[in-house]
Coordinates of C-alpha atoms in Angstrom, one line a residue:
X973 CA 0.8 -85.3 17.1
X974 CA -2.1 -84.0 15.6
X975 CA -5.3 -85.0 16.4
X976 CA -7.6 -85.5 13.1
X977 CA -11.2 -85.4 14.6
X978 CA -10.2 -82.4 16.5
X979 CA -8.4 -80.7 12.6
X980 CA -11.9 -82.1 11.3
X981 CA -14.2 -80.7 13.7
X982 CA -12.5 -77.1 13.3
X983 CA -12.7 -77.7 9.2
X984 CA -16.2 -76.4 9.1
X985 CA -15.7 -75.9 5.1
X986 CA -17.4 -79.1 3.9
X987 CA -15.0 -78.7 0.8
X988 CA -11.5 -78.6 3.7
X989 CA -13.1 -81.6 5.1
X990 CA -13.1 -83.6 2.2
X991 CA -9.3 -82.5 1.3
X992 CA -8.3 -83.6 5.1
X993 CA -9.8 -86.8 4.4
X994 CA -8.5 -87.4 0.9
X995 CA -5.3 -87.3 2.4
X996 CA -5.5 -89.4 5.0
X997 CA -6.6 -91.6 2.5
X998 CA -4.3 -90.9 0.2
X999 CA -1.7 -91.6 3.2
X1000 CA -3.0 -94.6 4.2
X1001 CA -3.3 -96.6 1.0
X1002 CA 0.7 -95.6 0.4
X1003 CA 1.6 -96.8 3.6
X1004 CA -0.5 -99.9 2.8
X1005 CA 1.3 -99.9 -0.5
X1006 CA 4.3 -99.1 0.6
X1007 CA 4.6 -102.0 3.7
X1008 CA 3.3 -104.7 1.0
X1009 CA 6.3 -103.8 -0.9
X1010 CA 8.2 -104.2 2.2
X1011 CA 6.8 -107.5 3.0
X1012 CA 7.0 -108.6 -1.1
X1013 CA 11.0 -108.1 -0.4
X1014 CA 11.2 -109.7 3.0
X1015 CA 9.4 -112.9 1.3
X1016 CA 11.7 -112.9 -1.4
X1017 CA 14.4 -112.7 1.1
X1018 CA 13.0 -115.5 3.0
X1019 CA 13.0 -117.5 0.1
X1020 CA 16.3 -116.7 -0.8
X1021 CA 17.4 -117.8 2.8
X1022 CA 14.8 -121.2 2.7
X1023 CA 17.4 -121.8 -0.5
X1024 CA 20.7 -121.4 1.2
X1025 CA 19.8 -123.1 4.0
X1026 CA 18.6 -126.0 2.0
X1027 CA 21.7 -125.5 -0.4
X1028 CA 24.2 -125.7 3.2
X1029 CA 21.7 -128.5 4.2
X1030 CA 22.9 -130.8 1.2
X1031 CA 26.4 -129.9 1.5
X1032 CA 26.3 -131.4 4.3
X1033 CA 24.3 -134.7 3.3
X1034 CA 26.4 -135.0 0.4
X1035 CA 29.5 -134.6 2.2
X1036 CA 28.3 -137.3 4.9
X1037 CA 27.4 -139.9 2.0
X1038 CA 31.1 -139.1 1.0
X1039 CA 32.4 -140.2 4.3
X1040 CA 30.1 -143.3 4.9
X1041 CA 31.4 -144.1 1.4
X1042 CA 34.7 -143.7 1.6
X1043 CA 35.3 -145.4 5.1
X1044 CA 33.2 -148.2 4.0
X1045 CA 35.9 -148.5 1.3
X1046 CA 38.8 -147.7 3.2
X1047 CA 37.5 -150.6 5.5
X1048 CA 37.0 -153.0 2.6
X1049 CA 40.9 -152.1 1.4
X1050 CA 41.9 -153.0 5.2
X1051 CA 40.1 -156.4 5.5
X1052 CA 41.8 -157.7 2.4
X1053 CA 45.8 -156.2 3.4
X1054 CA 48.5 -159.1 3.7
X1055 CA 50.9 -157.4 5.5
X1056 CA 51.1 -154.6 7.9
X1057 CA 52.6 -151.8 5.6
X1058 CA 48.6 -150.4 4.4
X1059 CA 50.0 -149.8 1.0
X1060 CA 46.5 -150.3 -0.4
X1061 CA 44.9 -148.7 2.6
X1062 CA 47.2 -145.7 2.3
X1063 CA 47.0 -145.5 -1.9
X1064 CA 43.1 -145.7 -1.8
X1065 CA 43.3 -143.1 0.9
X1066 CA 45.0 -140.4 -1.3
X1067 CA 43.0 -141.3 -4.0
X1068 CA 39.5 -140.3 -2.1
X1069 CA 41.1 -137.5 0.0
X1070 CA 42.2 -136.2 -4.0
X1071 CA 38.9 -136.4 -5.3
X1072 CA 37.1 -135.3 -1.8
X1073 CA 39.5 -132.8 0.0
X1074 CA 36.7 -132.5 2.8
X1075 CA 38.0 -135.6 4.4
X1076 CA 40.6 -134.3 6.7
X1077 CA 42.7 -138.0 7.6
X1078 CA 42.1 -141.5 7.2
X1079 CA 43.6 -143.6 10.4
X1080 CA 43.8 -147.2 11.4
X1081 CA 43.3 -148.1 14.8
X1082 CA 44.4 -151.7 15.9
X1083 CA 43.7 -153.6 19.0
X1084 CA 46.9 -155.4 21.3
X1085 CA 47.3 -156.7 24.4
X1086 CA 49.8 -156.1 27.4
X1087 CA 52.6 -158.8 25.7
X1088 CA 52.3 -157.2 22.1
X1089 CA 52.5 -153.8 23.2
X1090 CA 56.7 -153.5 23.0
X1091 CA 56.7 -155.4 20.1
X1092 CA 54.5 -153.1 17.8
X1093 CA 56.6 -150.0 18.9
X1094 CA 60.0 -151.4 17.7
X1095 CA 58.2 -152.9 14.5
X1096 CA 56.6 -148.7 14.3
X1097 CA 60.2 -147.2 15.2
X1098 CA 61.8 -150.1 13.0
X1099 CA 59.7 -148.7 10.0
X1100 CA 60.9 -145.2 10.4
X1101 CA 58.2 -144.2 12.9
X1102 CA 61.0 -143.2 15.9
X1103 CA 59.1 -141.5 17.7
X1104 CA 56.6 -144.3 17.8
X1105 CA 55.1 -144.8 21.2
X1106 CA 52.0 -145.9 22.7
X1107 CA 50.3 -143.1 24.4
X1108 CA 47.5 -141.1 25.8
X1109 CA 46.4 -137.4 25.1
X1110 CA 44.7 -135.3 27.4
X1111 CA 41.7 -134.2 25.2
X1112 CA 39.2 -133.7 28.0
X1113 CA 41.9 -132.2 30.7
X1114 CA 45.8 -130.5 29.8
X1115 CA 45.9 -131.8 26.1
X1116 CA 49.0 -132.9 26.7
X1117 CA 50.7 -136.3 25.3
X1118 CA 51.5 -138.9 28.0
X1119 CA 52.3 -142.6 28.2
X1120 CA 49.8 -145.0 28.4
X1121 CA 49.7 -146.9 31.9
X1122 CA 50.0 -150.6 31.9
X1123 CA 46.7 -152.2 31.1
X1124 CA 45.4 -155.7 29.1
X1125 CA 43.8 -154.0 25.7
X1126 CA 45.4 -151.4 24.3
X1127 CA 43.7 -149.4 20.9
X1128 CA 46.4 -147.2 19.5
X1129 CA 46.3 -145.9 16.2
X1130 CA 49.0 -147.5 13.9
X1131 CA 48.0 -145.7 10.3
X1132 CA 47.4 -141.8 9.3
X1133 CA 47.1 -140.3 6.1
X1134 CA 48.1 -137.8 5.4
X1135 CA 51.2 -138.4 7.2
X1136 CA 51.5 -134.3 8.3
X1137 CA 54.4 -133.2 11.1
X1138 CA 51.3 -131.5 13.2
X1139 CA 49.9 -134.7 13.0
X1140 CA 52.4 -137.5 13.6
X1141 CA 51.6 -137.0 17.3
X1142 CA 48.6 -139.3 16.9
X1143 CA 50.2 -142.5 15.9
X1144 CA 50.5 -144.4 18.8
X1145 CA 47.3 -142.4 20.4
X1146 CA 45.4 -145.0 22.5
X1147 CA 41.9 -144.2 21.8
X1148 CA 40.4 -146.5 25.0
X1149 CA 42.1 -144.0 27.6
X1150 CA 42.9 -140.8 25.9
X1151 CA 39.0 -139.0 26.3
X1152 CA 35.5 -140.0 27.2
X1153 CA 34.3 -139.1 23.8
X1154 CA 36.6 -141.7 22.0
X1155 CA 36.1 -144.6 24.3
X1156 CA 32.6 -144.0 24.0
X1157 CA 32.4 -145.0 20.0
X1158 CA 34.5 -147.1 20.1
X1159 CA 32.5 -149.1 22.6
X1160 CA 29.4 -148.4 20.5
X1161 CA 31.2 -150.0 17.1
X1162 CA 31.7 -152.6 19.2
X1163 CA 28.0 -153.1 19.1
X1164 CA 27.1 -152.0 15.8
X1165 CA 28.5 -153.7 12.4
X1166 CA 28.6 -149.9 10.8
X1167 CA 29.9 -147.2 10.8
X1168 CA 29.6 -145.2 13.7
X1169 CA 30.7 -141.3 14.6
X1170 CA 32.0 -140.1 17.8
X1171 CA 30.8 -136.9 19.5
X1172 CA 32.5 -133.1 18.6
X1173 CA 35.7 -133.0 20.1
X1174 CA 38.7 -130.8 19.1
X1175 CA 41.5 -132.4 17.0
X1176 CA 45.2 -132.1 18.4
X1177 CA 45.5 -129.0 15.8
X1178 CA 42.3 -127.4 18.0
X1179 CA 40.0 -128.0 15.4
X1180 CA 36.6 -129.1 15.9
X1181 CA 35.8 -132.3 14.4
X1182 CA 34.7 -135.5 15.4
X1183 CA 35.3 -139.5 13.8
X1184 CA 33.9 -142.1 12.1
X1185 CA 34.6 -145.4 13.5
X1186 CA 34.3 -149.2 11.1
X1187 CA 35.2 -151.9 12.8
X1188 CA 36.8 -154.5 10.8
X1189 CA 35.3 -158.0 10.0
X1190 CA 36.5 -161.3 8.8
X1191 CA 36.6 -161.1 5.3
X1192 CA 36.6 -164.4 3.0
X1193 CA 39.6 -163.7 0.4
X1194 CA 38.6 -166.4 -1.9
X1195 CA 35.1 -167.9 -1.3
X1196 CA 35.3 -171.2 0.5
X1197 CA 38.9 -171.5 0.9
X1198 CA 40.1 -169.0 3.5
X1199 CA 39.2 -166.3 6.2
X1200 CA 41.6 -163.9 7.4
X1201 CA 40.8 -162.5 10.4
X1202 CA 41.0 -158.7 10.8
X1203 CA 38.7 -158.2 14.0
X1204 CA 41.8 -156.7 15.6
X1205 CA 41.8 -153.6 13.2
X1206 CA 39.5 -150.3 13.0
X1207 CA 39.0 -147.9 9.8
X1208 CA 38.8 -144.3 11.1
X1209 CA 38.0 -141.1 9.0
X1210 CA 38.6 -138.1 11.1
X1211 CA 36.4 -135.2 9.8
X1212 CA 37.1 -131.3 10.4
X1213 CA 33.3 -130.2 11.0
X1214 CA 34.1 -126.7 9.6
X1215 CA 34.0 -128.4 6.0
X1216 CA 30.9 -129.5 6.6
X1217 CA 29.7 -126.2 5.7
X1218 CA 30.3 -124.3 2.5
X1219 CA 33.3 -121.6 2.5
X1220 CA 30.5 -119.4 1.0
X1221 CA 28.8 -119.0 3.9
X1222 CA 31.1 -118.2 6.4
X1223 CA 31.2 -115.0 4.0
X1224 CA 27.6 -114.5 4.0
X1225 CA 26.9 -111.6 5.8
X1226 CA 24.0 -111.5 8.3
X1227 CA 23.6 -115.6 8.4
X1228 CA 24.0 -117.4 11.6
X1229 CA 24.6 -121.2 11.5
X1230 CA 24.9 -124.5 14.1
X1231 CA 25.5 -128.0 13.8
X1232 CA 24.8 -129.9 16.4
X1233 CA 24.9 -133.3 17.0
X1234 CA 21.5 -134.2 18.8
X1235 CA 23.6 -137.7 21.3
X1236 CA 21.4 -140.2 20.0
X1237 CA 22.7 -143.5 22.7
X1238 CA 25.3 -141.0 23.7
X1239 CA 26.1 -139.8 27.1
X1240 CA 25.6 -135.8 26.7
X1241 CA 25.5 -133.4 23.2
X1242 CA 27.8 -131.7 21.6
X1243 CA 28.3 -128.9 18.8
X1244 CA 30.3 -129.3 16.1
X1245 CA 29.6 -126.0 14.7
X1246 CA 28.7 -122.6 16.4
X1247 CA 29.1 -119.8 13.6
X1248 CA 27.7 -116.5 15.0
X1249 CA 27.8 -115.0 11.6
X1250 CA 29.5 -112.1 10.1
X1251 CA 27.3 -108.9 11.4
X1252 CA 29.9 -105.2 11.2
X1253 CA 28.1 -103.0 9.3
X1254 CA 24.8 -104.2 9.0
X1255 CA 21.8 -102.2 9.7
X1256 CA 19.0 -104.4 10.2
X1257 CA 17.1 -101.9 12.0
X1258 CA 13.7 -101.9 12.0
X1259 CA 13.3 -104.8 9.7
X1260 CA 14.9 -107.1 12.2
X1261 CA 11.7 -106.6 13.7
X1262 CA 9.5 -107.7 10.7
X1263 CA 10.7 -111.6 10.8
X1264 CA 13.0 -113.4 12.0
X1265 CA 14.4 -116.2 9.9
X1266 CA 15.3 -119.0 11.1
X1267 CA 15.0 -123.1 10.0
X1268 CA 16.1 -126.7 11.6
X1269 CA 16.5 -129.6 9.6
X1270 CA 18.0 -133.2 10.7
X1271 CA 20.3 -135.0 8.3
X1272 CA 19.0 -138.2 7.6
X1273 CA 21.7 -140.6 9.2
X1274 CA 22.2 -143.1 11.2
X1275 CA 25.8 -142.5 11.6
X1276 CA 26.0 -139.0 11.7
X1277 CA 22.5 -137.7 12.6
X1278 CA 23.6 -133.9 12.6
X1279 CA 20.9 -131.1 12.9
X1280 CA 21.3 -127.7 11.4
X1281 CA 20.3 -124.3 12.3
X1282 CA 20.9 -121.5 9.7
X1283 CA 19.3 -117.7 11.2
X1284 CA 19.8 -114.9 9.5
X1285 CA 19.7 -111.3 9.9
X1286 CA 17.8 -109.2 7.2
X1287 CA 19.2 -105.9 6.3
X1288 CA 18.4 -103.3 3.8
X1289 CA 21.3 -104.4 1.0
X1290 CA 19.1 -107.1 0.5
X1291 CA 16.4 -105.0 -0.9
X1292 CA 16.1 -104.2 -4.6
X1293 CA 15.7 -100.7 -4.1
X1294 CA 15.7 -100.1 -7.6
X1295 CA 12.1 -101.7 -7.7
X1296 CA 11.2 -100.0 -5.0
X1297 CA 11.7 -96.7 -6.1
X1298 CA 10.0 -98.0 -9.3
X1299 CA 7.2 -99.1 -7.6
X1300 CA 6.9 -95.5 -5.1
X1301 CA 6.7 -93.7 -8.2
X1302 CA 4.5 -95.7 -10.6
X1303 CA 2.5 -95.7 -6.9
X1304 CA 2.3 -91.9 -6.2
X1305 CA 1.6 -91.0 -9.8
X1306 CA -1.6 -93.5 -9.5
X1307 CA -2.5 -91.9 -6.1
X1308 CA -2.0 -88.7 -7.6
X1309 CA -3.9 -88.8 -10.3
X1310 CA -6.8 -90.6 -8.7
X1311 CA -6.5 -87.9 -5.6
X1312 CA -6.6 -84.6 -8.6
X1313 CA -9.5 -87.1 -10.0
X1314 CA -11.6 -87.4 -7.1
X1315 CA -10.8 -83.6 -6.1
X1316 CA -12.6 -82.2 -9.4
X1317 CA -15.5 -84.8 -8.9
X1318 CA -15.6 -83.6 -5.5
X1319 CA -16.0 -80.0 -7.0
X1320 CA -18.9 -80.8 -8.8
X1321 CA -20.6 -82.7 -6.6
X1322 CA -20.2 -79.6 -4.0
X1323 CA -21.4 -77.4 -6.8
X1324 CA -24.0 -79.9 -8.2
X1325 CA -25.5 -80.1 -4.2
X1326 CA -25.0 -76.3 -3.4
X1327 CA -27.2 -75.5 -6.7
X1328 CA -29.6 -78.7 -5.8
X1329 CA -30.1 -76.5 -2.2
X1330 CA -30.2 -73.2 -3.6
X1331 CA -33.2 -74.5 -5.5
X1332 CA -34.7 -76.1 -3.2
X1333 CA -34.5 -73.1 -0.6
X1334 CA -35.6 -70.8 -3.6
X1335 CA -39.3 -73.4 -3.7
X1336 CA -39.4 -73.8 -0.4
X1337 CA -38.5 -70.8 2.0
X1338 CA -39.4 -67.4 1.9
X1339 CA -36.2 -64.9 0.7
X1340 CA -37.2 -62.4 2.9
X1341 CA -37.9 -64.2 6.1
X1342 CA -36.2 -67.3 5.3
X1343 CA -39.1 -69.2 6.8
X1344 CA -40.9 -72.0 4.9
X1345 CA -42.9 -70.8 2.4
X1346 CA -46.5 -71.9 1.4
X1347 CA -45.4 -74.7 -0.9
X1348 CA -43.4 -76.1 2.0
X1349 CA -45.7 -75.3 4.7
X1350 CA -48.3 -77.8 2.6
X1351 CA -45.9 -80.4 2.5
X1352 CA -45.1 -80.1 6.4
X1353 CA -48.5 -79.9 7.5
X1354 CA -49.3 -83.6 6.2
X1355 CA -46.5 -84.7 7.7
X1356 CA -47.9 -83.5 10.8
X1357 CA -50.9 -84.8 10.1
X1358 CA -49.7 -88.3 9.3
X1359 CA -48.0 -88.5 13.2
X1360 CA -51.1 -86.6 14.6
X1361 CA -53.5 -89.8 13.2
X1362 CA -51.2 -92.3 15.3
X1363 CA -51.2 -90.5 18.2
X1364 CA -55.1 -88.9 18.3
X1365 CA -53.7 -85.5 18.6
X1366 CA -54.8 -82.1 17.1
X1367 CA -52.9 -79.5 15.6
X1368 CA -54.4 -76.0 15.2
X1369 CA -53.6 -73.3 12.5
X1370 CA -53.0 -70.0 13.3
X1371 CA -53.8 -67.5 10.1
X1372 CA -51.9 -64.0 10.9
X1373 CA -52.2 -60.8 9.3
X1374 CA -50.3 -57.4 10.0
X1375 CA -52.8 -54.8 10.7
X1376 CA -52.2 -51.5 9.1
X1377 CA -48.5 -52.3 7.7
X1378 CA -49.5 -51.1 4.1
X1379 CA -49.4 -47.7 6.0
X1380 CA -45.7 -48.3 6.9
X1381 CA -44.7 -49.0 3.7
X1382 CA -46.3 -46.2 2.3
X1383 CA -45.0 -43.9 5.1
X1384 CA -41.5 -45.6 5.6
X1385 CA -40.9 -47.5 2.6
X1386 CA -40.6 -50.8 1.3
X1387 CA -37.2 -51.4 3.2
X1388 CA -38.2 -50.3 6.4
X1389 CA -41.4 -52.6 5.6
X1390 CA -39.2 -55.2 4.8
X1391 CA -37.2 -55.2 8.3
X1392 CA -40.4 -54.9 10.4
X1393 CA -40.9 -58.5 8.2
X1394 CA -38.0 -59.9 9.6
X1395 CA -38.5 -58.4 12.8
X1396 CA -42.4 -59.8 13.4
X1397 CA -41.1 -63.4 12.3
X1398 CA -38.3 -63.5 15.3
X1399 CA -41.0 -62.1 17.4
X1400 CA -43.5 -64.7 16.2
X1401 CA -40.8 -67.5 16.5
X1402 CA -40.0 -66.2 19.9
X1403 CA -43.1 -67.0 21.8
X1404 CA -43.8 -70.7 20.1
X1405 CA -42.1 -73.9 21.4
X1406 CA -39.8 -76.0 19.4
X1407 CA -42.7 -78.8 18.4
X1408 CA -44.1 -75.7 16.4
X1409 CA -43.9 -74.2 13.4
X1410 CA -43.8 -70.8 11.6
X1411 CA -44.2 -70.5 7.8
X1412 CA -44.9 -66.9 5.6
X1413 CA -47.2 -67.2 3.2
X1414 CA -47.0 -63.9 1.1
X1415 CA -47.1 -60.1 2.0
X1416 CA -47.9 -59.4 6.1
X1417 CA -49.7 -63.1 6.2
X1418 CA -48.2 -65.8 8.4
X1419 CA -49.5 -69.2 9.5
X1420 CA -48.7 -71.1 12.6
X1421 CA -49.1 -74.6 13.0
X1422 CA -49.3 -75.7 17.3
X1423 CA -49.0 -79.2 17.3
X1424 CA -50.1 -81.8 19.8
X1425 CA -53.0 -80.2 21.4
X1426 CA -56.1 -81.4 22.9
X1427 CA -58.6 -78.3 23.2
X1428 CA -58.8 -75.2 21.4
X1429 CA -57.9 -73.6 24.9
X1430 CA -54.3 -74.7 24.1
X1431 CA -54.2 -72.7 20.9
X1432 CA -56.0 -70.1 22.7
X1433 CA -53.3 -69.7 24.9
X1434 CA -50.4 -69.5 22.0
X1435 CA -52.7 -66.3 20.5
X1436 CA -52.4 -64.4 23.8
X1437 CA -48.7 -64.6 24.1
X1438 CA -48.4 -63.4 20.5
X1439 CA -51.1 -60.6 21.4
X1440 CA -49.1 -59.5 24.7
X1441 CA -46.2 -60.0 22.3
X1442 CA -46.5 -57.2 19.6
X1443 CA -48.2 -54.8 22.7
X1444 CA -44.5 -53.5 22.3
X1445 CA -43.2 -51.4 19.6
X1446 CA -40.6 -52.0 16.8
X1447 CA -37.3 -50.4 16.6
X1448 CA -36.4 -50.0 13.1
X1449 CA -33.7 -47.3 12.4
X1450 CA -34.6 -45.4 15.1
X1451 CA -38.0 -45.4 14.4
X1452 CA -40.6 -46.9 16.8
X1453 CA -43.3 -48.3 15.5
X1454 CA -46.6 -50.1 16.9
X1455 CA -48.2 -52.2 15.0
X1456 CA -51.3 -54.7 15.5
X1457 CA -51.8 -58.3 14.5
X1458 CA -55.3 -59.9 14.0
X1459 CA -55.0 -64.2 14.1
X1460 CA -57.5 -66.4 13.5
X1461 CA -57.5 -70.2 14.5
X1462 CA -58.9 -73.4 12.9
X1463 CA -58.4 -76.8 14.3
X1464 CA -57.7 -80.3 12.6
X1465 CA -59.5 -82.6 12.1
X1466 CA -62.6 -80.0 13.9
X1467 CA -62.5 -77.3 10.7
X1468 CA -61.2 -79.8 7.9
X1469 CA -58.6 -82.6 7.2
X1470 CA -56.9 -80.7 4.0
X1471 CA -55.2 -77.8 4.1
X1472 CA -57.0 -75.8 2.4
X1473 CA -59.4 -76.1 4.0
X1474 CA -58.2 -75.4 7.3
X1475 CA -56.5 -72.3 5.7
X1476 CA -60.3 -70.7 4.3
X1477 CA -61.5 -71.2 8.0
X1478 CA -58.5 -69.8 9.9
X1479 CA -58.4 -67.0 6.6
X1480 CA -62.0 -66.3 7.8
X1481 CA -61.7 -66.4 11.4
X1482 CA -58.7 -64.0 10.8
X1483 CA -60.9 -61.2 9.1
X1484 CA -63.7 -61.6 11.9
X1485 CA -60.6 -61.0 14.3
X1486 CA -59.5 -58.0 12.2
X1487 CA -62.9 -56.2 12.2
X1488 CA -63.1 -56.9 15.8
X1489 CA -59.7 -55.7 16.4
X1490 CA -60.7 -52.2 15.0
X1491 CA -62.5 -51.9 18.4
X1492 CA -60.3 -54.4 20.6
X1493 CA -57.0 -56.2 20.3
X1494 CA -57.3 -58.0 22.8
X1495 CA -60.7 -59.8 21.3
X1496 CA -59.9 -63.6 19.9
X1497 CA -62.2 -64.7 17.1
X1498 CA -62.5 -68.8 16.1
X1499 CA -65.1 -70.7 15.1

């Protein structure tokens, strides 16, 4: 991977530098753009999923009213029967499981004793039930049909409809001994004057399901005048839990669902749904990793107090892609245009600043030399000045001249003269320390301002270096040539507060050097 300080570092061209960055700009507001696009379609996808989880959700509530409904009717039917043949029962049971084919079998359950046992199987085989007997079935061990052993109470089921040949095996089924899971509501009904549904078990067909249970109460046929007693009989509504749930959405790709029935006063839980979801070939990949949906709710029933899980896997068919691509482009032609935009105001402002420092190099340094020049040598020296006041510092000015170097233009030319120029500045700049400064102010003149000094010994000692310094010759094109310098020195605040005048008093010092010099180089004139 590339490492963008190190790309930036190497970029000295301000102009590259700017282009580097403009990209990564450019790169990050589309990813920004581009992963709130993502995110846009994975919130629409949740809501879409918050919808068919609350669509599945009353499904299910509707489909539980339907049951409480329908075996609170079926029960009513029972209590007002006259004879044992259920013809209402069994006519109002068709006409509910025609209008709600959800309901998978109404039964009747009825409760005998030892001595009435063999008497309700011949009445059964008598009424073209042969095979009529009363029995258990092994739902919790071989599921297997066997006889019931001799006992007091006996609860087999007398009445099914529909009357199907896979189904004929449960008449005679004794729901007190066959399984836990049907003992255990019926015991409960036994307490409660409502419905009441048994925990998930499979059906004899191996279907999951589970039953409602309504025991029957003593019904007054005409008010005040009789009761017929019906305690001994039970309304049951089996229900295949699969139907609970929309045919849609086993179809659904990607969605996950459970229904599980939380025990509430039961002995242990149970699932009456487990649908792992219909996943071959779904890439979900990376988005899987963006959210992961998923939502409980609890049906809001005392019978059948069900909670649902829905989950489901997001995967890239569920993207409008055609608004995404829509988007990407309306997106890169914005970036695009803002990024050629900011490129040709970049351009000018480069040009604009390159033009604002050629200017100000061109009134402020010297062309030759390019050392500050006497406009900009002003402007430093009061900033000096300002610092030296807080401090109680001096600063001394050193006034320079070339001696003779008219001669070596004359005799060399003016672009030999012009290289011993930039030749005596390195020199002079060579000898001073960073805290000082070097400034031309026309022809062979220089000034040097020494900061932070205390005596004029300390700018004493800055002239002799520059003295022993030009004791050596030049070497211009092959050409040695010696040349003297004459310096003089005035000090601030000593000599004057201004500039000027502590140029006139170095500029005079300077010329008392010079006519000294004729004699001695060595000689140092101040005030």
């Amino acid at each position: 991977m590339i490492n963008l300080n190190i790309l930036l570092l190497k970029s000295r061209n301000p102009y590259t530098q700017y282009i580097i960055a403009l990209c990564l700009v450019w790169l990050t507001l589309f990813i920004i753009f581009f992963s709130f696009i993502i995110n846009y379609e994975v919130n629409a996808v949740e809501e879409k999923f918050q919808n068919i989880h609350e669509t599945i959700y009353r499904h299910i509530a509707d489909s539980i009213k339907i049951y409480e409904v329908s075996i609170e009717s079926f029960a009513g039917v029972l209590t007002t029967e006259q004879s044992n043949d259920y013809k209402n029962a069994r006519r109002l049971a068709r006409q509910l499981r025609r209008h709600y084919p959800d309901i998978y079998m109404f039964e009747v359950a009825k409760r005998i004793s030892h001595g009435e046992r063999d008497e309700l199987e011949r009445s059964m085989q008598n009424s073209g039930y042969s095979d009529f007997m009363v029995h258990t079935f092994g739902y919790d061990s071989d599921r297997k049909s066997h006889l019931s052993p001799v006992k007091d109470i006996y609860y087999p089921i007398v009445f099914i409809e529909p009357e199907l040949r896979e189904s004929m095996a449960v008449l005679g089924l004794d729901l007190s001994d066959s399984s836990s899971i049907l003992k255990d509501a019926l015991e409960r009904s036994f307490d409660k004057q409502t419905h009441v549904a048994s925990r998930p078990f499979k059906l004899i067909e191996n279907n999951q399901g589970y039953i409602l249970y309504r025991e029957l109460r003593a019904v007054e046929v005409e008010p005040r005048l009789e009761l017929i007693p019906r305690q001994n009989l039970y309304a049951l509504l089996v229900v295949d839990a699969s139907k609970l749930i929309p045919d849609w959405a086993y179809d659904k790709k990607g969605l996950s669902f459970s229904l599980h029935y939380p025990g509430v006063g039961m002995a242990q839980d149970g699932n009456l749904i487990n649908y792992s979801g219909n996943t071959e070939n779904i890439n979900s990949w990376p988005l899987s990793l963006l959210a992961e949906l998923t939502k409980t709710s609890e049906l809001k029933s005392q019978s059948q107090p069900f909670k649902l899980t829905t989950e489901y896997t997001i995967h890239w068919s569920d993207f409008d892609f055609a608004a995404i691509i829509i988007y990407i482009i309306i997106a890169t032609a914005a970036f695009t245009i803002a990024f050629l935009i900011s490129m040709v105001w970049y351009r000018k402002k480069v040009q604009n600043t390159k033009q604002h420092e050629t200017n100000y190099r061109l009134a402020n340094y010297d062309a030759l030399t390019e050392l500050p020049n006497k406009i900009h040598a002003k402007e430093l020296f009061y900033q000096m000045v300002s610092l030296l006041k807080q401090n109680k510092k001096k600063l001394a000015l050193l006034y320079i001249d070339l001696n003779k170097f008219k001669q070596v233009n004359d005799k060399y030319g003016h672009k030999v003269g012009d290289i011993l120029l930039q030749h005596a500045s390195k020199r002079l700049n060579s000898v001073l320390r960073d805290s000082d400064t070097l400034a031309r102010l026309h022809g062979d003149e220089f000034i040097i301002f020494i900061n932070d000094i205390e005596t004029l010994s300390n700018a004493e000692a800055v002239v002799g270096n520059i003295k022993a310094a030009f004791e050596h010759p030049f070497n211009l094109t092959g050409i040695p040539i010696t040349i003297g310098i004459s310096i003089g020195i005035s000090i601030f605040p000593d000599d004057g507060v201004s500039f000027g005048a502590l140029l006139d008093a170095s500029d005079k010092n300077m010329y008392e050097d010079k006519k000294q010099g004729m004699h001695s180089v060595v000689q140092i004139f101040s005030r």
